[in-house]
mmCIF file of C-alpha atoms in Angstrom:
data_model
loop_
_atom_site.group_PDB
_atom_site.id
_atom_site.type_symbol
_atom_site.label_atom_id
_atom_site.label_comp_id
_atom_site.label_asym_id
_atom_site.label_seq_id
_atom_site.Cartn_x
_atom_site.Cartn_y
_atom_site.Cartn_z
ATOM 1 C CA MET A 1 38.816 5.832 -31.780
ATOM 2 C CA HIS A 2 39.608 7.609 -28.544
ATOM 3 C CA ILE A 3 41.428 10.908 -28.894
ATOM 4 C CA ALA A 4 43.108 13.121 -26.068
ATOM 5 C CA MET A 5 42.653 16.601 -27.413
ATOM 6 C CA LEU A 6 45.238 18.806 -25.626
ATOM 7 C CA ILE A 7 44.830 22.471 -25.895
ATOM 8 C CA ASP A 8 47.000 25.363 -24.549
ATOM 9 C CA PRO A 9 45.692 28.667 -23.106
ATOM 10 C CA GLU A 10 46.410 30.697 -26.178
ATOM 11 C CA ARG A 11 44.616 28.407 -28.621
ATOM 12 C CA LEU A 12 41.661 27.977 -26.245
ATOM 13 C CA LEU A 13 41.003 31.630 -25.823
ATOM 14 C CA ALA A 14 41.675 32.498 -29.456
ATOM 15 C CA GLU A 15 39.740 29.608 -31.075
ATOM 16 C CA TYR A 16 37.246 28.219 -28.693
ATOM 17 C CA PRO A 17 34.358 28.370 -31.039
ATOM 18 C CA MET A 18 36.189 26.462 -33.747
ATOM 19 C CA LEU A 19 37.591 23.961 -31.174
ATOM 20 C CA ASN A 20 34.143 23.358 -29.773
ATOM 21 C CA ARG A 21 32.686 22.658 -33.283
ATOM 22 C CA LEU A 22 35.575 20.344 -33.912
ATOM 23 C CA CYS A 23 35.099 18.364 -30.771
ATOM 24 C CA ILE A 24 31.325 18.201 -31.178
ATOM 25 C CA GLY A 25 31.907 17.104 -34.957
ATOM 26 C CA MET A 26 34.279 14.291 -33.935
ATOM 27 C CA ILE A 27 31.855 13.161 -31.322
ATOM 28 C CA ASP A 28 29.112 12.981 -33.777
ATOM 29 C CA GLN A 29 31.244 10.893 -36.148
ATOM 30 C CA GLY A 30 31.713 8.363 -33.316
ATOM 31 C CA VAL A 31 34.997 9.463 -32.039
ATOM 32 C CA ARG A 32 35.540 9.531 -28.321
ATOM 33 C CA VAL A 33 37.297 12.778 -27.142
ATOM 34 C CA THR A 34 38.914 13.575 -23.835
ATOM 35 C CA ARG A 35 39.863 17.194 -23.585
ATOM 36 C CA ILE A 36 42.952 18.318 -21.610
ATOM 37 C CA ILE A 37 42.785 21.992 -21.096
ATOM 38 C CA PRO A 38 44.520 24.739 -18.973
ATOM 39 C CA ASP A 39 43.333 25.199 -15.331
ATOM 40 C CA ASP A 40 43.494 28.999 -15.888
ATOM 41 C CA PRO A 41 40.406 31.105 -15.090
ATOM 42 C CA MET A 42 38.298 31.265 -18.373
ATOM 43 C CA PRO A 43 36.321 34.280 -19.715
ATOM 44 C CA PRO A 44 32.486 33.987 -19.482
ATOM 45 C CA ALA A 45 32.335 33.371 -23.240
ATOM 46 C CA VAL A 46 34.768 30.381 -23.121
ATOM 47 C CA LEU A 47 32.898 28.850 -19.945
ATOM 48 C CA ALA A 48 29.511 29.069 -22.067
ATOM 49 C CA GLY A 49 31.180 27.067 -24.679
ATOM 50 C CA GLU A 50 32.498 24.596 -22.134
ATOM 51 C CA GLN A 51 28.888 23.844 -20.993
ATOM 52 C CA ARG A 52 27.835 23.111 -24.582
ATOM 53 C CA ILE A 53 30.368 20.197 -24.696
ATOM 54 C CA ALA A 54 29.920 19.018 -21.191
ATOM 55 C CA LEU A 55 29.558 15.393 -22.462
ATOM 56 C CA ALA A 56 33.192 15.326 -23.391
ATOM 57 C CA PRO A 57 35.321 14.475 -20.413
ATOM 58 C CA ARG A 58 38.080 16.846 -19.554
ATOM 59 C CA PHE A 59 41.165 17.291 -17.332
ATOM 60 C CA GLU A 60 42.365 20.653 -16.181
ATOM 61 C CA VAL A 61 46.259 21.123 -15.936
ATOM 62 C CA PRO A 62 48.582 23.874 -15.298
ATOM 63 C CA MET A 63 50.187 25.314 -18.423
ATOM 64 C CA PRO A 64 52.923 26.223 -18.500
ATOM 65 C CA VAL A 65 54.960 24.708 -15.611
ATOM 66 C CA ALA A 66 58.535 24.962 -14.331
ATOM 67 C CA PRO A 67 60.716 22.329 -15.926
ATOM 68 C CA TRP A 68 61.152 20.509 -12.603
ATOM 69 C CA LEU A 69 57.306 20.071 -12.451
ATOM 70 C CA ARG A 70 56.862 18.575 -15.858
ATOM 71 C CA ARG A 71 57.439 15.049 -14.882
ATOM 72 C CA HIS A 72 54.886 15.294 -11.938
ATOM 73 C CA ARG A 73 52.198 16.915 -14.236
ATOM 74 C CA ALA A 74 52.632 14.286 -16.928
ATOM 75 C CA SER A 75 52.557 11.488 -14.256
ATOM 76 C CA ARG A 76 49.326 12.793 -12.823
ATOM 77 C CA ILE A 77 47.585 12.904 -16.182
ATOM 78 C CA THR A 78 48.987 9.481 -17.018
ATOM 79 C CA VAL A 79 47.698 7.821 -13.911
ATOM 80 C CA ALA A 80 44.249 9.451 -14.536
ATOM 81 C CA MET A 81 44.128 8.000 -18.075
ATOM 82 C CA GLU A 82 45.822 4.588 -17.632
ATOM 83 C CA ARG A 83 42.441 2.786 -17.197
ATOM 84 C CA GLN A 84 41.089 4.072 -20.436
ATOM 85 C CA PRO A 85 44.041 5.535 -22.399
ATOM 86 C CA PRO A 86 43.518 7.257 -25.712
ATOM 87 C CA ASP A 87 44.632 5.808 -29.039
ATOM 88 C CA LEU A 88 46.236 9.153 -29.771
ATOM 89 C CA ILE A 89 47.125 12.623 -28.397
ATOM 90 C CA TYR A 90 46.199 15.691 -30.565
ATOM 91 C CA ALA A 91 48.194 18.768 -29.384
ATOM 92 C CA ILE A 92 47.023 22.152 -30.196
ATOM 93 C CA GLY A 93 49.263 25.086 -29.216
ATOM 94 C CA ASP A 94 52.959 25.537 -28.227
ATOM 95 C CA GLN A 95 52.325 24.998 -24.606
ATOM 96 C CA ALA A 96 50.572 21.830 -25.185
ATOM 97 C CA THR A 97 53.270 20.262 -27.321
ATOM 98 C CA ARG A 98 55.708 19.453 -24.414
ATOM 99 C CA LEU A 99 52.959 17.883 -22.336
ATOM 100 C CA ALA A 100 51.684 15.835 -25.286
ATOM 101 C CA MET A 101 55.238 14.385 -25.800
ATOM 102 C CA ASP A 102 55.441 13.492 -22.217
ATOM 103 C CA LEU A 103 52.098 11.780 -22.296
ATOM 104 C CA GLY A 104 52.905 10.003 -25.485
ATOM 105 C CA HIS A 105 56.066 8.632 -24.064
ATOM 106 C CA ASN A 106 54.328 7.559 -20.758
ATOM 107 C CA LEU A 107 51.263 5.962 -22.336
ATOM 108 C CA GLU A 108 53.046 4.744 -25.362
ATOM 109 C CA ARG A 109 50.783 6.515 -27.815
ATOM 110 C CA PRO A 110 51.377 8.498 -30.854
ATOM 111 C CA VAL A 111 51.167 12.358 -30.961
ATOM 112 C CA VAL A 112 49.756 14.597 -33.749
ATOM 113 C CA LEU A 113 50.726 18.163 -33.729
ATOM 114 C CA ASP A 114 48.450 21.063 -34.957
ATOM 115 C CA VAL A 115 50.294 23.407 -37.159
ATOM 116 C CA TRP A 116 48.283 26.668 -37.348
ATOM 117 C CA SER A 117 51.196 29.177 -37.665
ATOM 118 C CA SER A 118 54.753 29.497 -39.124
ATOM 119 C CA ARG A 119 56.009 29.904 -35.499
ATOM 120 C CA VAL A 120 54.651 26.532 -34.746
ATOM 121 C CA ALA A 121 55.944 24.810 -37.850
ATOM 122 C CA SER A 122 59.434 26.104 -37.034
ATOM 123 C CA ARG A 123 59.315 24.553 -33.701
ATOM 124 C CA ILE A 124 58.205 21.016 -34.600
ATOM 125 C CA PRO A 125 60.218 18.904 -31.927
ATOM 126 C CA ARG A 126 63.007 16.719 -33.304
ATOM 127 C CA GLY A 127 65.225 14.091 -31.947
ATOM 128 C CA LYS A 128 64.806 11.893 -28.932
ATOM 129 C CA SER A 129 62.368 14.310 -27.218
ATOM 130 C CA ALA A 130 59.877 13.937 -30.236
ATOM 131 C CA ARG A 131 59.990 10.032 -30.526
ATOM 132 C CA PRO A 132 56.000 9.857 -29.928
ATOM 133 C CA LEU A 133 55.405 12.412 -32.736
ATOM 134 C CA ALA A 134 53.480 10.584 -35.531
ATOM 135 C CA ALA A 135 52.231 13.337 -37.735
ATOM 136 C CA CYS A 136 51.449 17.002 -38.197
ATOM 137 C CA VAL A 137 48.355 18.600 -39.579
ATOM 138 C CA ALA A 138 48.752 21.966 -41.222
ATOM 139 C CA ALA A 139 46.124 24.659 -41.822
ATOM 140 C CA THR A 140 47.529 25.872 -45.352
ATOM 141 C CA GLU A 141 49.619 24.485 -48.032
ATOM 142 C CA PRO A 142 52.579 26.856 -47.357
ATOM 143 C CA LEU A 143 52.501 25.808 -43.644
ATOM 144 C CA LEU A 144 52.525 22.249 -44.762
ATOM 145 C CA ASN A 145 55.549 22.736 -46.882
ATOM 146 C CA LEU A 146 57.320 24.506 -44.079
ATOM 147 C CA ALA A 147 56.547 21.693 -41.701
ATOM 148 C CA ALA A 148 57.705 19.158 -44.173
ATOM 149 C CA GLN A 149 61.172 20.823 -44.071
ATOM 150 C CA ARG A 150 61.488 19.843 -40.386
ATOM 151 C CA PHE A 151 59.374 16.625 -40.445
ATOM 152 C CA ASP A 152 58.796 13.796 -42.768
ATOM 153 C CA GLU A 153 56.739 15.111 -45.704
ATOM 154 C CA HIS A 154 54.683 11.755 -45.686
ATOM 155 C CA HIS A 155 53.490 12.383 -42.247
ATOM 156 C CA VAL A 156 52.369 15.992 -42.647
ATOM 157 C CA HIS A 157 48.839 16.474 -43.803
ATOM 158 C CA LEU A 158 46.673 19.394 -44.995
ATOM 159 C CA VAL A 159 43.646 20.076 -42.779
ATOM 160 C CA PRO A 160 42.276 23.641 -43.392
ATOM 161 C CA MET A 161 40.424 25.346 -40.466
ATOM 162 C CA GLY A 162 36.715 25.351 -40.752
ATOM 163 C CA ILE A 163 34.050 27.946 -40.131
ATOM 164 C CA PRO A 164 30.217 27.656 -39.947
ATOM 165 C CA MET A 165 28.310 28.571 -43.137
ATOM 166 C CA SER A 166 24.731 29.000 -43.767
ATOM 167 C CA SER A 167 22.920 27.069 -46.336
ATOM 168 C CA THR A 168 22.587 30.269 -48.536
ATOM 169 C CA SER A 169 26.039 29.829 -49.922
ATOM 170 C CA GLY A 170 25.592 28.915 -53.433
ATOM 171 C CA PRO A 171 26.951 31.015 -56.481
ATOM 172 C CA GLY A 172 25.279 34.435 -56.610
ATOM 173 C CA ALA A 173 24.250 34.520 -52.907
ATOM 174 C CA GLN A 174 24.299 38.029 -51.445
ATOM 175 C CA LEU A 175 27.189 38.505 -49.174
ATOM 176 C CA PRO A 176 26.043 38.670 -45.460
ATOM 177 C CA ASN A 177 27.894 42.002 -45.027
ATOM 178 C CA ALA A 178 26.407 43.539 -48.168
ATOM 179 C CA GLY A 179 24.605 46.787 -47.388
ATOM 180 C CA VAL A 180 25.600 46.907 -43.734
ATOM 181 C CA SER A 181 26.073 50.569 -42.693
ATOM 182 C CA CYS A 182 26.799 52.539 -39.620
ATOM 183 C CA PRO A 183 25.463 56.112 -39.926
ATOM 184 C CA GLY A 184 28.130 58.607 -38.872
ATOM 185 C CA MET A 185 30.856 55.992 -38.897
ATOM 186 C CA THR A 186 33.191 54.057 -41.123
ATOM 187 C CA PRO A 187 34.165 50.985 -38.799
ATOM 188 C CA ILE A 188 37.442 49.470 -39.612
ATOM 189 C CA ALA A 189 38.716 46.404 -37.702
ATOM 190 C CA VAL A 190 42.574 45.850 -37.039
ATOM 191 C CA MET A 191 43.361 42.291 -36.247
ATOM 192 C CA GLY A 192 46.645 41.927 -34.418
ATOM 193 C CA THR A 193 48.806 39.130 -33.063
ATOM 194 C CA ALA A 194 50.912 38.525 -29.887
ATOM 195 C CA HIS A 195 54.009 39.340 -32.100
ATOM 196 C CA ASN A 196 53.013 42.651 -33.591
ATOM 197 C CA ASP A 197 55.621 44.423 -35.867
ATOM 198 C CA ILE A 198 55.901 48.041 -34.660
ATOM 199 C CA PRO A 199 57.069 49.562 -37.984
ATOM 200 C CA ALA A 200 54.096 47.786 -39.837
ATOM 201 C CA TYR A 201 51.750 49.295 -37.351
ATOM 202 C CA ARG A 202 53.358 52.792 -37.575
ATOM 203 C CA ALA A 203 52.847 52.709 -41.427
ATOM 204 C CA MET A 204 49.222 51.421 -41.161
ATOM 205 C CA LEU A 205 48.137 53.863 -38.399
ATOM 206 C CA GLY A 206 50.048 56.666 -40.388
ATOM 207 C CA ALA A 207 47.893 55.808 -43.383
ATOM 208 C CA VAL A 208 44.668 56.060 -41.259
ATOM 209 C CA ARG A 209 45.819 59.511 -40.002
ATOM 210 C CA ARG A 210 46.184 60.642 -43.735
ATOM 211 C CA LEU A 211 42.832 59.364 -44.696
ATOM 212 C CA LEU A 212 41.083 61.286 -41.976
ATOM 213 C CA ASP A 213 41.078 64.401 -43.902
ATOM 214 C CA GLU A 214 38.922 62.737 -46.628
ATOM 215 C CA TYR A 215 37.038 60.262 -44.442
ATOM 216 C CA PRO A 216 36.725 62.015 -41.031
ATOM 217 C CA ASP A 217 34.168 59.385 -39.717
ATOM 218 C CA ILE A 218 36.778 56.481 -39.717
ATOM 219 C CA HIS A 219 36.771 54.598 -36.501
ATOM 220 C CA LEU A 220 39.283 51.839 -35.720
ATOM 221 C CA PHE A 221 38.561 48.796 -33.514
ATOM 222 C CA LEU A 222 42.080 47.974 -32.722
ATOM 223 C CA GLU A 223 43.165 44.618 -31.224
ATOM 224 C CA LEU A 224 46.041 45.128 -28.747
ATOM 225 C CA ARG A 225 47.565 42.076 -27.173
ATOM 226 C CA GLY A 226 51.113 40.867 -26.520
ATOM 227 C CA PRO A 227 54.276 42.486 -25.207
ATOM 228 C CA ARG A 228 54.285 45.207 -27.871
ATOM 229 C CA ALA A 229 50.685 46.390 -27.215
ATOM 230 C CA HIS A 230 51.972 49.341 -25.347
ATOM 231 C CA GLY A 231 54.331 50.491 -28.192
ATOM 232 C CA ILE A 232 51.391 50.389 -30.575
ATOM 233 C CA TRP A 233 49.298 52.439 -28.226
ATOM 234 C CA GLN A 234 51.994 55.056 -28.056
ATOM 235 C CA ILE A 235 51.796 55.453 -31.773
ATOM 236 C CA VAL A 236 48.098 55.992 -31.561
ATOM 237 C CA GLN A 237 48.697 58.804 -29.040
ATOM 238 C CA GLN A 238 51.542 60.240 -31.135
ATOM 239 C CA LEU A 239 49.320 60.353 -34.252
ATOM 240 C CA ASP A 240 46.433 61.996 -32.268
ATOM 241 C CA LEU A 241 44.149 59.127 -33.088
ATOM 242 C CA LEU A 242 42.739 58.562 -29.709
ATOM 243 C CA SER A 243 39.265 59.889 -30.680
ATOM 244 C CA HIS A 244 39.122 57.514 -33.673
ATOM 245 C CA VAL A 245 40.243 54.202 -31.895
ATOM 246 C CA SER A 246 38.716 51.755 -29.538
ATOM 247 C CA THR A 247 40.953 48.989 -28.328
ATOM 248 C CA LEU A 248 40.041 45.419 -27.939
ATOM 249 C CA PRO A 249 42.013 43.011 -25.693
ATOM 250 C CA ASP A 250 41.166 40.075 -27.879
ATOM 251 C CA ALA A 251 39.307 40.261 -31.055
ATOM 252 C CA GLN A 252 37.813 36.814 -31.004
ATOM 253 C CA LEU A 253 35.507 38.057 -28.218
ATOM 254 C CA TYR A 254 34.010 40.543 -30.701
ATOM 255 C CA ARG A 255 33.394 38.462 -33.728
ATOM 256 C CA ALA A 256 29.914 39.690 -34.268
ATOM 257 C CA LEU A 257 31.239 43.243 -34.329
ATOM 258 C CA LEU A 258 34.442 42.738 -36.375
ATOM 259 C CA THR A 259 32.755 40.767 -39.149
ATOM 260 C CA GLN A 260 30.325 43.676 -39.810
ATOM 261 C CA THR A 261 33.082 46.385 -40.375
ATOM 262 C CA ALA A 262 33.734 48.137 -43.627
ATOM 263 C CA VAL A 263 37.358 46.890 -43.794
ATOM 264 C CA LEU A 264 39.598 44.439 -42.013
ATOM 265 C CA LEU A 265 43.335 45.471 -41.590
ATOM 266 C CA MET A 266 46.130 42.967 -40.820
ATOM 267 C CA PRO A 267 49.433 44.830 -40.360
ATOM 268 C CA ASP A 268 51.346 41.871 -39.176
ATOM 269 C CA PRO A 269 49.518 38.467 -39.892
ATOM 270 C CA ALA A 270 52.637 36.769 -38.472
ATOM 271 C CA GLY A 271 52.048 33.560 -40.470
ATOM 272 C CA GLU A 272 48.875 32.802 -38.267
ATOM 273 C CA VAL A 273 45.745 31.361 -39.613
ATOM 274 C CA ARG A 274 42.713 32.626 -37.619
ATOM 275 C CA THR A 275 39.180 31.664 -38.129
ATOM 276 C CA LEU A 276 38.226 35.422 -37.286
ATOM 277 C CA MET A 277 39.885 36.308 -40.649
ATOM 278 C CA LEU A 278 38.065 33.446 -42.388
ATOM 279 C CA GLU A 279 34.637 34.617 -41.011
ATOM 280 C CA ALA A 280 35.453 38.056 -42.140
ATOM 281 C CA MET A 281 36.064 36.760 -45.645
ATOM 282 C CA TRP A 282 32.826 34.788 -45.469
ATOM 283 C CA GLN A 283 30.864 37.705 -44.224
ATOM 284 C CA GLY A 284 32.074 39.979 -47.017
ATOM 285 C CA VAL A 285 34.517 42.112 -45.262
ATOM 286 C CA PRO A 286 37.383 43.265 -47.520
ATOM 287 C CA ILE A 287 40.884 42.807 -46.330
ATOM 288 C CA VAL A 288 44.027 44.832 -46.592
ATOM 289 C CA THR A 289 46.951 42.981 -45.175
ATOM 290 C CA ARG A 290 50.818 42.895 -44.940
ATOM 291 C CA GLU A 291 52.035 40.259 -47.461
ATOM 292 C CA ASP A 292 52.278 36.910 -45.743
ATOM 293 C CA PRO A 293 53.670 33.764 -47.614
ATOM 294 C CA TYR A 294 51.837 31.399 -45.323
ATOM 295 C CA LEU A 295 48.285 32.701 -45.825
ATOM 296 C CA ASP A 296 47.590 31.484 -49.312
ATOM 297 C CA MET A 297 43.860 32.433 -49.216
ATOM 298 C CA LEU A 298 44.991 36.109 -49.318
ATOM 299 C CA GLN A 299 45.921 36.748 -52.957
ATOM 300 C CA GLU A 300 46.811 40.278 -54.193
ATOM 301 C CA ASP A 301 43.932 41.998 -56.088
ATOM 302 C CA VAL A 302 42.154 38.599 -56.160
ATOM 303 C CA SER A 303 40.841 38.052 -52.587
ATOM 304 C CA ALA A 304 42.561 40.930 -50.684
ATOM 305 C CA LEU A 305 44.898 43.953 -51.156
ATOM 306 C CA LEU A 306 48.413 43.440 -49.960
ATOM 307 C CA CYS A 307 50.975 45.815 -48.553
ATOM 308 C CA GLN A 308 54.649 45.848 -47.627
ATOM 309 C CA ALA A 309 55.212 46.101 -43.861
ATOM 310 C CA GLY A 310 56.453 49.791 -43.504
ATOM 311 C CA ASP A 311 55.138 51.385 -46.720
ATOM 312 C CA ILE A 312 52.842 54.229 -45.632
ATOM 313 C CA GLU A 313 52.059 55.145 -49.106
ATOM 314 C CA GLN A 314 50.926 51.816 -50.060
ATOM 315 C CA TRP A 315 48.875 51.389 -46.943
ATOM 316 C CA THR A 316 47.174 54.701 -47.649
ATOM 317 C CA ARG A 317 46.414 53.853 -51.274
ATOM 318 C CA GLN A 318 45.113 50.486 -50.709
ATOM 319 C CA ILE A 319 42.686 51.374 -47.780
ATOM 320 C CA LYS A 320 41.461 54.345 -49.911
ATOM 321 C CA ARG A 321 40.804 51.959 -52.846
ATOM 322 C CA LEU A 322 38.451 49.905 -50.768
ATOM 323 C CA LEU A 323 36.706 52.863 -49.229
ATOM 324 C CA SER A 324 36.112 54.546 -52.555
ATOM 325 C CA ASP A 325 35.627 51.645 -55.078
ATOM 326 C CA HIS A 326 32.512 49.830 -54.632
ATOM 327 C CA GLU A 327 33.082 47.590 -57.606
ATOM 328 C CA LEU A 328 36.583 46.509 -56.294
ATOM 329 C CA ARG A 329 35.067 45.754 -52.885
ATOM 330 C CA THR A 330 32.471 43.505 -54.637
ATOM 331 C CA ARG A 331 34.914 41.686 -56.691
ATOM 332 C CA LEU A 332 37.348 41.036 -53.881
ATOM 333 C CA THR A 333 34.807 39.923 -51.306
ATOM 334 C CA SER A 334 32.870 37.657 -53.768
ATOM 335 C CA THR A 335 36.273 35.939 -54.703
ATOM 336 C CA ALA A 336 37.193 35.616 -50.992
ATOM 337 C CA ARG A 337 33.882 34.177 -50.044
ATOM 338 C CA ALA A 338 34.107 31.653 -52.760
ATOM 339 C CA MET A 339 37.550 30.507 -51.552
ATOM 340 C CA VAL A 340 36.399 30.119 -48.000
ATOM 341 C CA SER A 341 33.235 28.286 -49.198
ATOM 342 C CA GLN A 342 35.335 25.703 -51.003
ATOM 343 C CA ASN A 343 38.159 25.178 -48.541
ATOM 344 C CA ASN A 344 37.040 26.067 -45.116
ATOM 345 C CA ARG A 345 33.914 24.177 -44.180
ATOM 346 C CA THR A 346 33.707 22.773 -40.594
ATOM 347 C CA THR A 347 32.272 19.594 -41.886
ATOM 348 C CA ASP A 348 35.322 19.107 -44.207
ATOM 349 C CA GLN A 349 37.746 19.949 -41.327
ATOM 350 C CA VAL A 350 36.203 17.313 -39.045
ATOM 351 C CA VAL A 351 36.158 14.546 -41.617
ATOM 352 C CA THR A 352 39.696 15.339 -42.953
ATOM 353 C CA LEU A 353 41.121 15.501 -39.437
ATOM 354 C CA ILE A 354 39.482 12.259 -38.282
ATOM 355 C CA GLU A 355 41.118 10.545 -41.393
ATOM 356 C CA CYS A 356 44.472 11.871 -40.497
ATOM 357 C CA LEU A 357 44.241 10.980 -36.840
ATOM 358 C CA GLU A 358 43.140 7.443 -37.732
ATOM 359 C CA LEU A 359 46.100 7.054 -40.190
ATOM 360 C CA ALA A 360 48.433 8.354 -37.443
ATOM 361 C CA ALA A 361 46.912 6.028 -34.705
ATOM 362 C CA HIS A 362 47.325 2.891 -36.667
ATOM 363 C CA GLY A 363 50.442 3.815 -38.766
ATOM 364 C CA GLY A 364 52.977 4.020 -35.984
ATOM 365 C CA VAL A 365 55.261 6.942 -35.259
ATOM 366 C CA HIS A 366 57.809 8.578 -37.373
ATOM 367 C CA GLN A 367 61.368 7.285 -36.923
ATOM 368 C CA PHE A 368 63.796 10.113 -36.435
ATOM 369 C CA PRO A 369 67.301 9.596 -37.687
ATOM 370 C CA GLY A 370 69.756 8.488 -35.033
ATOM 371 C CA THR A 371 67.100 7.771 -32.441
#
């Protein structure tokens, strides 16, 4: 089977380690992979990853493009692939979807769409423009159910994201983060999204401000990205938290740091599944997060502590519980690690995805009503 793996800039930057593992895993299983990636300049970490999968041919294309350039872009890639066309096009990311549909139409090949967030699920193409769409693969059960409301449920499949795990993952194994300490500092990671909810951040940061009287060594590693980043930074200034905050432009570039912190805060998960969160769960970092119906691995008082978006009292109470109650931390992190171990192995992701892609490649495309 020959797969064209089409990745947009957002997903390439946010998940390049996982995407590299996925590509290498498919190649190892005998799948031929051609990657279509953005022609944007890439950070050094992404470039290093590109070198590790140099054997996989790739095309670099502009994403996004003006509407009047779409046909030319698709035609250029179509001509380049016509001699050895893929059996299927696997689209990862919003900006990749439109190009995937154009290529699917030109090459007469089915398209599979990766559904990693509620936003993507709500934008699954419909009607004539989506005729090449054969299937969707969703990262969680709730995302699968959301996608099935927009697309045929028989063509939506569950493929949880995978992370690397050591061989010492059996029951009773010590958590990797157990015993990690930073003298003179209580490091707390804050994972954001490109769609940050300002009231949720105001409550979370207000809770941290309150806790400083009892825990003066708290230091936040705060991911700030997207159009609302400046508004969050203003809240940091208003609360006089500058000396307790370090900002990060993109948390995935600091995985080794953030998966060794005392707590991970997620004030606005935005229905997005990220391997950084899964790796934190695997490494034994307890999570306090806003309630999110699409992240079913985060269950209240089982694998995480949940808060309502703007409830400063609740954020204060939940963060303090994790900082003060070692037994609670141990219980939550053990359960979280067991969940990830069972559901989020890279090897399982590769095998399940290949099965879904083969089914889509040989099962035809979904017939939309009225098309």
